[in-house]
CSV table of C-alpha atoms and ligand atoms in Angstrom, one decimal:
chain,number,residue,atom,x,y,z
A,1,MET,CA,12.4,-34.0,-40.2
A,2,ASN,CA,15.7,-34.4,-37.8
A,3,VAL,CA,15.2,-32.3,-34.9
A,4,LEU,CA,17.6,-31.0,-31.9
A,5,VAL,CA,16.6,-30.2,-28.1
A,6,ILE,CA,18.6,-28.3,-26.3
A,7,GLY,CA,18.8,-29.0,-22.7
A,8,SER,CA,19.2,-31.6,-19.9
A,9,GLY,CA,16.6,-31.8,-17.6
A,10,GLY,CA,13.1,-33.1,-16.9
A,11,ARG,CA,11.6,-29.9,-19.5
A,12,GLU,CA,13.6,-31.3,-22.1
A,13,HIS,CA,12.7,-35.2,-21.0
A,14,ALA,CA,8.9,-34.1,-21.6
A,15,LEU,CA,9.7,-32.4,-24.5
A,16,CYS,CA,11.7,-35.2,-26.2
A,17,TRP,CA,8.9,-37.6,-25.2
A,18,ALA,CA,6.2,-35.3,-26.9
A,19,LEU,CA,8.1,-35.0,-30.0
A,20,GLY,CA,9.4,-38.2,-30.5
A,21,LYS,CA,5.3,-39.0,-30.7
A,22,SER,CA,5.1,-36.7,-33.7
A,23,SER,CA,4.3,-38.0,-36.9
A,24,GLN,CA,6.6,-35.4,-38.6
A,25,ILE,CA,9.6,-36.7,-36.6
A,26,GLY,CA,12.6,-38.2,-38.5
A,27,THR,CA,15.7,-38.5,-35.7
A,28,LEU,CA,15.5,-36.8,-32.5
A,29,PHE,CA,18.5,-35.5,-30.9
A,30,CYS,CA,19.1,-34.2,-27.4
A,31,ALA,CA,22.2,-31.9,-26.5
A,32,PRO,CA,23.3,-33.3,-23.8
A,33,GLY,CA,20.1,-35.1,-23.1
A,34,ASN,CA,20.1,-37.5,-19.9
A,35,GLY,CA,19.5,-41.1,-19.1
A,36,GLY,CA,15.8,-41.4,-19.5
A,37,ILE,CA,16.2,-39.1,-22.9
A,38,ALA,CA,19.0,-41.6,-24.0
A,39,GLU,CA,16.4,-44.2,-24.2
A,40,PHE,CA,14.8,-42.6,-27.6
A,41,ALA,CA,16.8,-39.6,-28.7
A,42,GLN,CA,20.5,-39.4,-29.5
A,43,CYS,CA,22.1,-37.8,-26.7
A,44,ILE,CA,24.8,-35.9,-27.6
A,45,SER,CA,27.3,-33.7,-26.2
A,46,LEU,CA,27.7,-30.7,-27.8
A,47,ASN,CA,28.9,-27.0,-26.3
A,48,THR,CA,25.6,-25.3,-26.7
A,49,ASP,CA,27.5,-21.9,-25.5
A,50,ASP,CA,28.9,-22.0,-28.8
A,51,SER,CA,26.5,-21.1,-31.3
A,52,ASP,CA,29.2,-22.4,-34.5
A,53,THR,CA,29.5,-25.6,-32.9
A,54,VAL,CA,25.3,-25.8,-33.0
A,55,ILE,CA,25.1,-25.0,-36.3
A,56,GLU,CA,28.0,-27.1,-37.5
A,57,PHE,CA,26.3,-30.3,-35.9
A,58,CYS,CA,22.7,-29.2,-37.4
A,59,ASN,CA,24.0,-28.8,-40.8
A,60,SER,CA,26.3,-32.2,-40.5
A,61,ASN,CA,23.3,-34.0,-39.2
A,62,ASP,CA,20.7,-32.7,-41.6
A,63,ILE,CA,19.1,-31.0,-38.5
A,64,SER,CA,16.2,-28.3,-39.7
A,65,PHE,CA,14.7,-27.3,-36.5
A,66,VAL,CA,16.2,-26.7,-33.1
A,67,VAL,CA,14.3,-26.4,-29.5
A,68,VAL,CA,16.2,-24.7,-26.8
A,69,GLY,CA,14.8,-25.7,-23.6
A,70,PRO,CA,16.2,-23.7,-21.1
A,71,GLU,CA,16.5,-19.8,-20.6
A,72,ALA,CA,20.7,-19.1,-20.7
A,73,PRO,CA,21.1,-20.0,-24.2
A,74,LEU,CA,18.1,-18.0,-25.4
A,75,VAL,CA,19.2,-15.1,-23.4
A,76,ALA,CA,22.7,-15.6,-24.8
A,77,GLY,CA,21.2,-15.3,-28.7
A,78,LEU,CA,21.5,-18.8,-29.6
A,79,VAL,CA,18.1,-18.7,-31.6
A,80,ASP,CA,19.6,-15.4,-33.7
A,81,ASP,CA,22.4,-17.3,-34.4
A,82,LEU,CA,20.7,-20.5,-35.7
A,83,THR,CA,17.9,-18.4,-37.2
A,84,ALA,CA,20.7,-16.2,-39.2
A,85,ALA,CA,22.6,-19.6,-40.3
A,86,GLY,CA,19.1,-20.7,-42.1
A,87,ILE,CA,18.0,-23.3,-39.4
A,88,ALA,CA,14.8,-22.6,-37.8
A,89,ALA,CA,14.7,-22.1,-33.8
A,90,PHE,CA,12.2,-22.3,-31.4
A,91,GLY,CA,12.1,-19.7,-28.6
A,92,PRO,CA,12.4,-15.8,-28.8
A,93,ARG,CA,15.6,-13.7,-30.2
A,94,LYS,CA,18.2,-12.4,-27.4
A,95,SER,CA,16.1,-8.9,-27.7
A,96,ALA,CA,13.1,-10.4,-26.5
A,97,ALA,CA,14.6,-13.2,-23.8
A,98,ALA,CA,15.0,-10.0,-22.2
A,99,LEU,CA,11.8,-10.6,-20.7
A,100,GLU,CA,13.3,-13.1,-18.6
A,101,GLY,CA,17.2,-12.0,-19.0
A,102,SER,CA,16.4,-8.8,-17.0
A,103,LYS,CA,13.7,-8.2,-14.7
A,104,GLY,CA,14.3,-4.4,-14.8
A,105,PHE,CA,13.5,-4.6,-18.6
A,106,MET,CA,10.1,-6.6,-17.6
A,107,LYS,CA,8.9,-4.5,-15.0
A,108,ASP,CA,10.0,-1.4,-17.2
A,109,LEU,CA,7.4,-2.6,-20.0
A,110,CYS,CA,4.7,-3.4,-17.4
A,111,ARG,CA,5.1,0.3,-16.1
A,112,ASP,CA,5.1,1.5,-19.7
A,113,TYR,CA,2.0,-0.6,-20.5
A,114,ASN,CA,0.2,-0.4,-17.9
A,115,ILE,CA,0.3,-4.5,-17.1
A,116,PRO,CA,-0.6,-5.3,-13.7
A,117,THR,CA,2.2,-6.2,-11.3
A,118,ALA,CA,4.0,-5.1,-8.0
A,119,THR,CA,5.2,-1.7,-7.6
A,120,TYR,CA,9.0,-1.3,-7.9
A,121,GLU,CA,11.8,0.7,-8.4
A,122,ARG,CA,15.7,-0.6,-9.9
A,123,PHE,CA,18.7,0.4,-8.3
A,124,SER,CA,22.9,-0.3,-8.8
A,125,ASP,CA,23.7,1.8,-5.7
A,126,ALA,CA,23.2,0.5,-2.4
A,127,GLY,CA,23.1,4.1,-0.7
A,128,LYS,CA,19.9,5.1,-3.0
A,129,ALA,CA,18.3,1.6,-2.7
A,130,LYS,CA,18.3,1.5,1.5
A,131,GLU,CA,16.6,5.3,1.0
A,132,TYR,CA,14.2,3.7,-0.7
A,133,LEU,CA,13.4,1.0,1.8
A,134,LYS,CA,12.8,3.8,4.3
A,135,THR,CA,9.8,4.6,2.3
A,136,GLN,CA,8.5,0.8,2.4
A,137,SER,CA,6.9,-1.4,4.7
A,138,THR,CA,7.9,-5.4,4.9
A,139,PRO,CA,7.7,-7.8,3.8
A,140,ILE,CA,10.1,-6.4,0.7
A,141,VAL,CA,10.9,-8.6,-2.1
A,142,ILE,CA,14.7,-7.8,-3.6
A,143,LYS,CA,15.3,-9.2,-6.6
A,144,ALA,CA,19.0,-9.6,-8.8
A,145,ASP,CA,18.1,-8.3,-12.3
A,146,GLY,CA,19.8,-11.3,-14.4
A,147,ILE,CA,19.5,-14.5,-14.4
A,148,ALA,CA,21.0,-16.6,-11.0
A,149,ALA,CA,19.8,-20.0,-11.6
A,150,GLY,CA,16.2,-19.3,-9.9
A,151,LYS,CA,17.7,-18.2,-6.4
A,152,GLY,CA,17.9,-14.2,-7.1
A,153,VAL,CA,14.7,-13.6,-5.2
A,154,ILE,CA,15.1,-12.6,-1.8
A,155,ILE,CA,11.7,-11.8,0.2
A,156,ALA,CA,12.8,-10.0,3.4
A,157,GLN,CA,10.6,-10.4,6.4
A,158,SER,CA,12.3,-7.5,8.2
A,159,MET,CA,14.1,-4.0,7.1
A,160,ALA,CA,17.7,-5.8,8.3
A,161,ASP,CA,17.2,-8.3,6.0
A,162,ALA,CA,15.9,-6.5,3.0
A,163,GLU,CA,19.3,-4.2,3.7
A,164,LYS,CA,21.3,-7.0,4.3
A,165,ALA,CA,20.1,-8.2,0.8
A,166,VAL,CA,20.7,-5.2,-0.8
A,167,ASP,CA,24.2,-5.4,0.2
A,168,GLU,CA,24.7,-9.0,-0.4
A,169,ILE,CA,23.3,-9.1,-4.2
A,170,LEU,CA,24.9,-5.7,-5.4
A,171,GLY,CA,27.9,-7.0,-3.4
A,172,GLY,CA,28.1,-9.7,-6.1
A,173,MET,CA,26.3,-12.7,-4.4
A,174,PHE,CA,25.1,-13.6,-7.4
A,175,GLY,CA,27.9,-12.3,-9.7
A,176,ASN,CA,27.3,-9.9,-12.5
A,177,ALA,CA,23.5,-10.9,-12.4
A,178,GLY,CA,22.9,-8.8,-9.3
A,179,ALA,CA,24.9,-5.6,-10.6
A,180,GLU,CA,21.3,-4.2,-10.6
A,181,ILE,CA,18.2,-5.0,-8.3
A,182,VAL,CA,14.8,-4.4,-8.5
A,183,ILE,CA,13.0,-3.6,-4.9
A,184,GLU,CA,9.1,-4.5,-5.5
A,185,GLU,CA,6.0,-4.8,-3.4
A,186,PHE,CA,5.1,-8.1,-1.7
A,187,MET,CA,1.9,-9.5,-3.2
A,188,GLN,CA,-0.8,-11.8,-1.5
A,189,GLY,CA,-2.5,-14.5,-3.1
A,190,GLU,CA,-2.3,-18.1,-5.0
A,191,GLU,CA,0.4,-18.5,-7.6
A,192,ALA,CA,-0.3,-20.0,-11.2
A,193,SER,CA,1.9,-20.6,-14.0
A,194,PHE,CA,0.4,-19.5,-17.4
A,195,PHE,CA,1.4,-20.8,-20.8
A,196,VAL,CA,1.1,-19.2,-24.3
A,197,LEU,CA,2.6,-20.0,-27.8
A,198,THR,CA,3.0,-16.8,-29.9
A,199,ASP,CA,4.5,-16.3,-33.2
A,200,GLY,CA,4.7,-12.4,-32.5
A,201,THR,CA,1.0,-11.9,-33.5
A,202,HIS,CA,-1.2,-14.8,-32.8
A,203,ILE,CA,-1.7,-16.3,-29.3
A,204,LEU,CA,-2.3,-19.8,-28.4
A,205,PRO,CA,-3.3,-20.6,-24.8
A,206,LEU,CA,-1.7,-23.8,-23.5
A,207,ALA,CA,-2.8,-25.3,-20.4
A,208,THR,CA,-2.6,-23.9,-16.7
A,209,ALA,CA,-0.4,-25.7,-13.7
A,210,GLN,CA,0.9,-25.0,-10.0
A,211,ASP,CA,4.4,-25.7,-9.0
A,212,HIS,CA,5.2,-26.3,-5.5
A,213,LYS,CA,8.3,-24.1,-5.3
A,214,ARG,CA,9.8,-24.6,-1.5
A,215,VAL,CA,11.7,-27.6,-0.7
A,216,GLY,CA,9.7,-29.0,2.4
A,217,ASP,CA,6.4,-30.3,2.8
A,218,GLY,CA,3.6,-27.3,3.6
A,219,ASP,CA,5.3,-25.2,1.6
A,220,THR,CA,8.3,-24.6,3.7
A,221,GLY,CA,12.0,-24.2,3.5
A,222,PRO,CA,14.0,-22.4,0.8
A,223,ASN,CA,13.1,-21.9,-2.9
A,224,THR,CA,13.9,-24.6,-5.6
A,225,GLY,CA,13.7,-24.7,-9.0
A,226,GLY,CA,10.1,-26.7,-8.1
A,227,MET,CA,9.5,-29.8,-6.4
A,228,GLY,CA,6.4,-31.0,-8.0
A,229,ALA,CA,3.3,-29.5,-9.8
A,230,TYR,CA,0.1,-30.3,-11.2
A,231,SER,CA,-2.2,-29.1,-14.3
A,232,PRO,CA,-4.8,-28.0,-14.6
A,233,ALA,CA,-4.3,-25.1,-11.8
A,234,PRO,CA,-8.0,-25.2,-10.0
A,235,VAL,CA,-7.3,-21.1,-9.4
A,236,MET,CA,-7.1,-20.5,-13.3
A,237,THR,CA,-10.8,-20.2,-13.9
A,238,ASP,CA,-12.1,-19.7,-17.4
A,239,GLU,CA,-12.6,-15.8,-16.1
A,240,MET,CA,-9.1,-15.4,-14.6
A,241,VAL,CA,-7.7,-17.1,-17.7
A,242,GLU,CA,-9.7,-14.4,-20.1
A,243,LEU,CA,-8.4,-11.9,-17.5
A,244,THR,CA,-4.7,-12.7,-17.8
A,245,LEU,CA,-5.0,-12.8,-21.4
A,246,GLU,CA,-6.8,-9.5,-21.5
A,247,ARG,CA,-4.6,-7.7,-18.9
A,248,ILE,CA,-1.6,-9.1,-18.9
A,249,ILE,CA,-0.3,-11.3,-22.2
A,250,ARG,CA,-2.3,-9.7,-25.3
A,251,PRO,CA,-0.5,-6.3,-24.0
A,252,THR,CA,2.8,-7.9,-23.4
A,253,VAL,CA,2.7,-9.3,-27.2
A,254,LYS,CA,1.8,-6.0,-28.6
A,255,ALA,CA,4.6,-4.0,-26.5
A,256,MET,CA,7.4,-6.4,-27.6
A,257,ALA,CA,6.3,-6.0,-31.2
A,258,GLU,CA,6.0,-2.1,-30.8
A,259,GLN,CA,9.2,-2.1,-29.2
A,260,GLY,CA,11.1,-3.9,-32.3
A,261,CYS,CA,11.8,-7.1,-30.3
A,262,PRO,CA,8.6,-9.4,-31.2
A,263,TYR,CA,8.3,-12.4,-28.8
A,264,THR,CA,7.9,-15.7,-30.5
A,265,GLY,CA,8.1,-19.1,-28.7
A,266,VAL,CA,6.5,-20.1,-25.3
A,267,LEU,CA,5.7,-17.5,-22.8
A,268,TYR,CA,5.5,-18.3,-19.1
A,269,ALA,CA,4.0,-16.0,-16.9
A,270,GLY,CA,4.3,-16.7,-13.5
A,271,LEU,CA,1.5,-15.1,-12.0
A,272,MET,CA,-0.3,-13.7,-8.2
A,273,ILE,CA,-3.8,-14.4,-8.2
A,274,THR,CA,-4.6,-11.2,-5.7
A,275,ALA,CA,-8.1,-9.8,-4.7
A,276,GLU,CA,-7.9,-7.9,-7.7
A,277,GLY,CA,-7.1,-10.1,-10.1
A,278,PRO,CA,-4.1,-11.5,-11.8
A,279,LYS,CA,-0.5,-9.8,-11.2
A,280,LEU,CA,2.6,-10.8,-13.0
A,281,ILE,CA,5.5,-11.7,-10.8
A,282,GLU,CA,7.7,-12.7,-13.5
A,283,TYR,CA,8.0,-14.1,-17.2
A,284,ASN,CA,10.0,-16.7,-18.3
A,285,VAL,CA,11.0,-17.2,-21.9
A,286,ARG,CA,10.8,-21.2,-21.8
A,287,PHE,CA,8.6,-24.0,-20.7
A,288,GLY,CA,8.4,-24.4,-16.7
A,289,ASP,CA,10.3,-27.2,-15.2
A,290,PRO,CA,8.2,-29.3,-13.9
A,291,GLU,CA,5.2,-27.6,-15.1
A,292,ALA,CA,6.3,-29.2,-19.0
A,293,GLN,CA,6.2,-32.6,-17.4
A,294,VAL,CA,2.4,-32.0,-16.7
A,295,LEU,CA,1.6,-30.0,-19.9
A,296,MET,CA,3.1,-32.6,-22.2
A,297,ALA,CA,1.4,-35.4,-20.2
A,298,ARG,CA,-2.0,-34.1,-21.1
A,299,LEU,CA,-1.2,-32.8,-24.5
A,300,LYS,CA,-3.0,-35.1,-27.0
A,301,SER,CA,-2.5,-32.9,-30.2
A,302,ASP,CA,1.0,-33.5,-32.3
A,303,LEU,CA,3.6,-31.0,-30.3
A,304,LEU,CA,5.9,-30.3,-33.1
A,305,PRO,CA,3.7,-28.7,-35.6
A,306,ALA,CA,2.7,-26.3,-33.2
A,307,LEU,CA,6.2,-25.4,-32.2
A,308,LEU,CA,7.0,-25.3,-36.0
A,309,ALA,CA,4.1,-22.9,-36.4
A,310,THR,CA,5.1,-20.7,-33.7
A,311,THR,CA,8.4,-20.0,-35.1
A,312,ASN,CA,7.2,-19.5,-38.7
A,313,GLY,CA,4.5,-17.0,-37.6
A,314,GLN,CA,1.7,-19.3,-38.8
A,315,LEU,CA,0.2,-19.9,-35.1
A,316,SER,CA,-3.4,-19.0,-36.1
A,317,ASP,CA,-3.5,-22.6,-38.3
A,318,ILE,CA,-3.1,-24.6,-35.0
A,319,THR,CA,-5.2,-25.9,-32.2
A,320,LEU,CA,-4.2,-28.1,-29.5
A,321,ASP,CA,-6.3,-30.6,-27.6
A,322,TRP,CA,-5.9,-31.8,-23.9
A,323,ALA,CA,-7.1,-34.5,-21.9
A,324,ASP,CA,-9.6,-33.4,-19.6
A,325,ASP,CA,-7.5,-36.0,-17.2
A,326,VAL,CA,-5.4,-33.9,-14.2
A,327,ALA,CA,-2.0,-34.6,-14.4
A,328,MET,CA,0.9,-34.7,-11.8
A,329,VAL,CA,4.9,-34.8,-11.0
A,330,VAL,CA,6.5,-35.7,-8.1
A,331,VAL,CA,10.1,-34.4,-8.4
A,332,MET,CA,12.7,-36.9,-6.6
A,333,ALA,CA,16.0,-34.7,-5.4
A,334,ALA,CA,19.1,-35.7,-4.1
A,335,ASN,CA,19.5,-35.4,-0.4
A,336,GLY,CA,20.8,-31.9,0.4
A,337,TYR,CA,19.5,-30.5,-2.6
A,338,PRO,CA,19.1,-27.1,-3.1
A,339,SER,CA,22.2,-26.8,-1.1
A,340,SER,CA,25.2,-29.3,-1.6
A,341,TYR,CA,24.4,-33.1,-2.7
A,342,LYS,CA,26.0,-36.1,-3.8
A,343,LYS,CA,26.4,-37.1,-7.2
A,344,ASN,CA,26.4,-40.6,-9.3
A,345,THR,CA,24.2,-42.5,-6.6
A,346,GLU,CA,22.2,-45.2,-8.0
A,347,ILE,CA,19.0,-45.7,-8.4
A,348,LYS,CA,16.8,-48.7,-8.5
A,349,GLY,CA,13.3,-49.6,-9.6
A,350,LEU,CA,12.9,-47.3,-12.5
A,351,ASP,CA,11.5,-50.1,-14.7
A,352,LYS,CA,8.9,-51.2,-12.2
A,353,ALA,CA,7.9,-48.0,-11.1
A,354,ALA,CA,7.1,-47.5,-14.9
A,355,THR,CA,4.8,-50.3,-15.2
A,356,HIS,CA,2.2,-48.6,-13.1
A,357,ASP,CA,-0.7,-47.6,-15.3
A,358,ASP,CA,-0.9,-43.6,-16.4
A,359,VAL,CA,2.7,-43.2,-14.8
A,360,TYR,CA,5.6,-41.9,-16.7
A,361,VAL,CA,9.0,-41.7,-15.0
A,362,LEU,CA,10.9,-38.6,-16.3
A,363,HIS,CA,14.4,-38.3,-16.0
A,364,ALA,CA,15.9,-34.9,-15.0
A,365,GLY,CA,19.7,-35.4,-13.6
A,366,THR,CA,20.5,-38.6,-14.4
A,367,LYS,CA,23.0,-40.8,-16.7
A,368,ARG,CA,23.1,-44.0,-18.0
A,369,ASP,CA,26.4,-45.9,-16.9
A,370,GLY,CA,25.9,-49.7,-18.7
A,371,GLU,CA,22.7,-51.1,-17.0
A,372,LYS,CA,22.6,-48.5,-14.4
A,373,ILE,CA,21.1,-45.2,-13.7
A,374,LEU,CA,22.9,-42.8,-11.9
A,375,ALA,CA,21.7,-39.1,-10.6
A,376,THR,CA,24.2,-36.4,-11.6
A,377,GLY,CA,21.9,-33.6,-10.7
A,378,GLY,CA,19.8,-31.8,-7.7
A,379,ARG,CA,16.5,-32.5,-9.4
A,380,VAL,CA,16.6,-36.2,-10.6
A,381,LEU,CA,13.5,-37.6,-11.8
A,382,GLY,CA,10.0,-36.6,-12.1
A,383,ILE,CA,7.1,-39.0,-11.3
A,384,THR,CA,4.1,-38.0,-13.8
A,385,SER,CA,0.7,-39.3,-13.5
A,386,LEU,CA,-2.7,-38.8,-15.1
A,387,GLY,CA,-5.7,-39.3,-13.2
A,388,SER,CA,-9.4,-38.3,-12.9
A,389,THR,CA,-8.6,-35.9,-9.9
A,390,VAL,CA,-5.4,-34.5,-8.3
A,391,THR,CA,-6.3,-36.8,-5.4
A,392,ASP,CA,-6.1,-39.8,-7.9
A,393,ALA,CA,-3.4,-38.9,-9.6
A,394,ALA,CA,-1.4,-38.0,-6.6
A,395,GLY,CA,-2.3,-41.7,-5.0
A,396,LYS,CA,-0.9,-42.9,-8.4
A,397,ALA,CA,2.5,-40.9,-8.5
A,398,TYR,CA,3.2,-42.1,-4.6
A,399,ALA,CA,2.6,-45.7,-5.4
A,400,ALA,CA,4.8,-45.5,-8.4
A,401,ILE,CA,7.8,-43.8,-5.9
A,402,LYS,CA,7.4,-46.6,-3.4
A,403,ASP,CA,9.0,-48.9,-6.0
A,404,ILE,CA,11.8,-46.7,-6.8
A,405,GLU,CA,14.8,-47.4,-4.4
A,406,TRP,CA,17.1,-44.2,-4.2
A,407,PRO,CA,18.3,-44.1,-0.2
A,408,ASP,CA,20.2,-40.6,-1.3
A,409,GLY,CA,17.0,-39.3,-2.5
A,410,PHE,CA,13.7,-37.6,-1.3
A,411,CYS,CA,10.6,-36.3,-2.5
A,412,ARG,CA,7.7,-34.1,-0.7
A,413,SER,CA,4.7,-36.2,0.4
A,414,ASP,CA,2.3,-33.5,-0.2
A,415,ILE,CA,2.2,-32.2,-4.2
A,416,GLY,CA,-1.0,-31.0,-4.8
A,417,TRP,CA,-2.2,-30.3,-1.2
A,418,ARG,CA,-4.1,-27.1,-1.6
A,419,ALA,CA,-6.1,-28.8,-4.8
A,420,ILE,CA,-6.8,-31.9,-2.8
A,421,GLU,CA,-8.0,-29.8,0.2
A,422,ARG,CA,-10.3,-28.1,-2.7
A,423,GLU,CA,-11.6,-31.6,-3.7
A,424,LYS,CA,-12.1,-32.5,-0.2
A,425,GLN,CA,-14.7,-29.8,0.6
A,426,LYS,CA,-16.7,-30.6,-2.7
B,1,LIG,P1,10.9,-15.7,-8.8
B,1,LIG,O1,11.9,-16.3,-9.2
B,1,LIG,O2,11.0,-14.2,-9.5
B,1,LIG,O3,9.6,-16.5,-9.4
B,1,LIG,O4,10.3,-15.7,-7.6
B,1,LIG,C1,10.6,-16.7,-7.1
B,1,LIG,C2,9.4,-16.6,-5.9
B,1,LIG,O5,9.4,-15.8,-5.1
B,1,LIG,C3,8.0,-16.9,-6.5
B,1,LIG,O6,7.4,-17.7,-7.4
B,1,LIG,C4,7.0,-16.4,-5.3
B,1,LIG,O7,6.7,-17.5,-4.9
B,1,LIG,C5,8.2,-15.3,-4.7
B,1,LIG,N1,7.9,-13.9,-5.1
B,1,LIG,C6,8.7,-13.1,-6.3
B,1,LIG,N2,8.3,-11.8,-6.5
B,1,LIG,C7,7.2,-11.8,-5.2
B,1,LIG,C8,6.5,-11.0,-5.1
B,1,LIG,N3,6.5,-9.3,-5.5
B,1,LIG,N4,5.5,-10.8,-4.3
B,1,LIG,C9,5.4,-12.2,-3.5
B,1,LIG,N5,6.0,-13.1,-3.7
B,1,LIG,C10,6.9,-13.1,-4.6
B,2,LIG,N1,9.3,-24.3,-12.1
B,2,LIG,C1,9.4,-22.8,-12.1
B,2,LIG,C2,9.9,-22.4,-13.4
B,2,LIG,O1,10.5,-23.2,-14.4
B,2,LIG,O2,10.8,-21.3,-13.2
């Protein structure tokens, strides 16, 4: 079967890596892909904002399955259009992608179905938002309703900062994504990422992961898309997984079906593990990036039949096997990220790094230029490793990174620190 993956990040490299190993794969295409994906898939430049272009490409290349990586095309309705054209597509339809596309929609669903999350209110008027703030305490969280490339969340430590955030977001800081805001309670606890596949009825839990969102060591500095991750997440004990399924995931899948927008695809719950148990921070309607890298490193089963069954309503036939090993990914980003950074700087030493045992060099923002690999994005590489413990996996990833010559890039030096501390105490 010929398959098209949409996207260009580390997540898509991980998905292509797994799909490329499938016994059912014919030609694997990726639009637009990156320098790493180009090693084993046909990378093509397609205007993926235009569904007709994608449909035409699928028809002329005998592509019968499309896997949509990022949220934007899902929220824009690409899966609806492909499905209407008779092409199976992995991911939720537009109405269900609202779980990520509108924080207000997600919060209202939680309120209506008693799903544990931070208490909140929605506003489009700055005056009313500020009146509400007077009844709250700090820290407090202000969020743009729509998709803002992972930047639409402000955690205000003072009321003055909270009022400023209200003015800035409603004033257009994130464009139309901030035409409405959600103000919510700040939750205390440890974060975890939890993933399930669902065909709208059946739910298949995937592995757990933890990512590091802040740019700096010790989880300091501004938020990023994610600077590294590991799987499994020690905080997600069997009991915590069951509580998450019972209180959050199953009620959500049922609610979406009842609302007339059944959810199919991968559902990614960003969780806060609080003293009262798991609470939902947010839903994403796609695999996490860089969490997909560690999930795919641990996945032993064929991914393609699982994604097809998710799309075709046959997920109850699928079981997935995971390696017992711990997987880690350390993200290498361009100097300056998440603010401005240089593009087209050369990276050397990738082949040598890839010779390390249990290490996989996944690309996120790169392109090939003849023999050279150039950095084209903020997050550029994901050095992924498998080990017996988080400490072991970290040792392998960081040893491989020493072989990468890229003066214009950096990585955090402490990915997995929380789990490594726990391992030391054992
Ligand atoms: P999001 O883009 O919604 O994942 O938010 C980005 C990050 O902000 C999350 O990973 C959390 O670290 C933090 N965050 C968001 N909402 C809350 C909340 N209600 N309480 C505490 N932290 C939050
Ligand atoms: N790693 C966070 C995300 O994919 O949203």
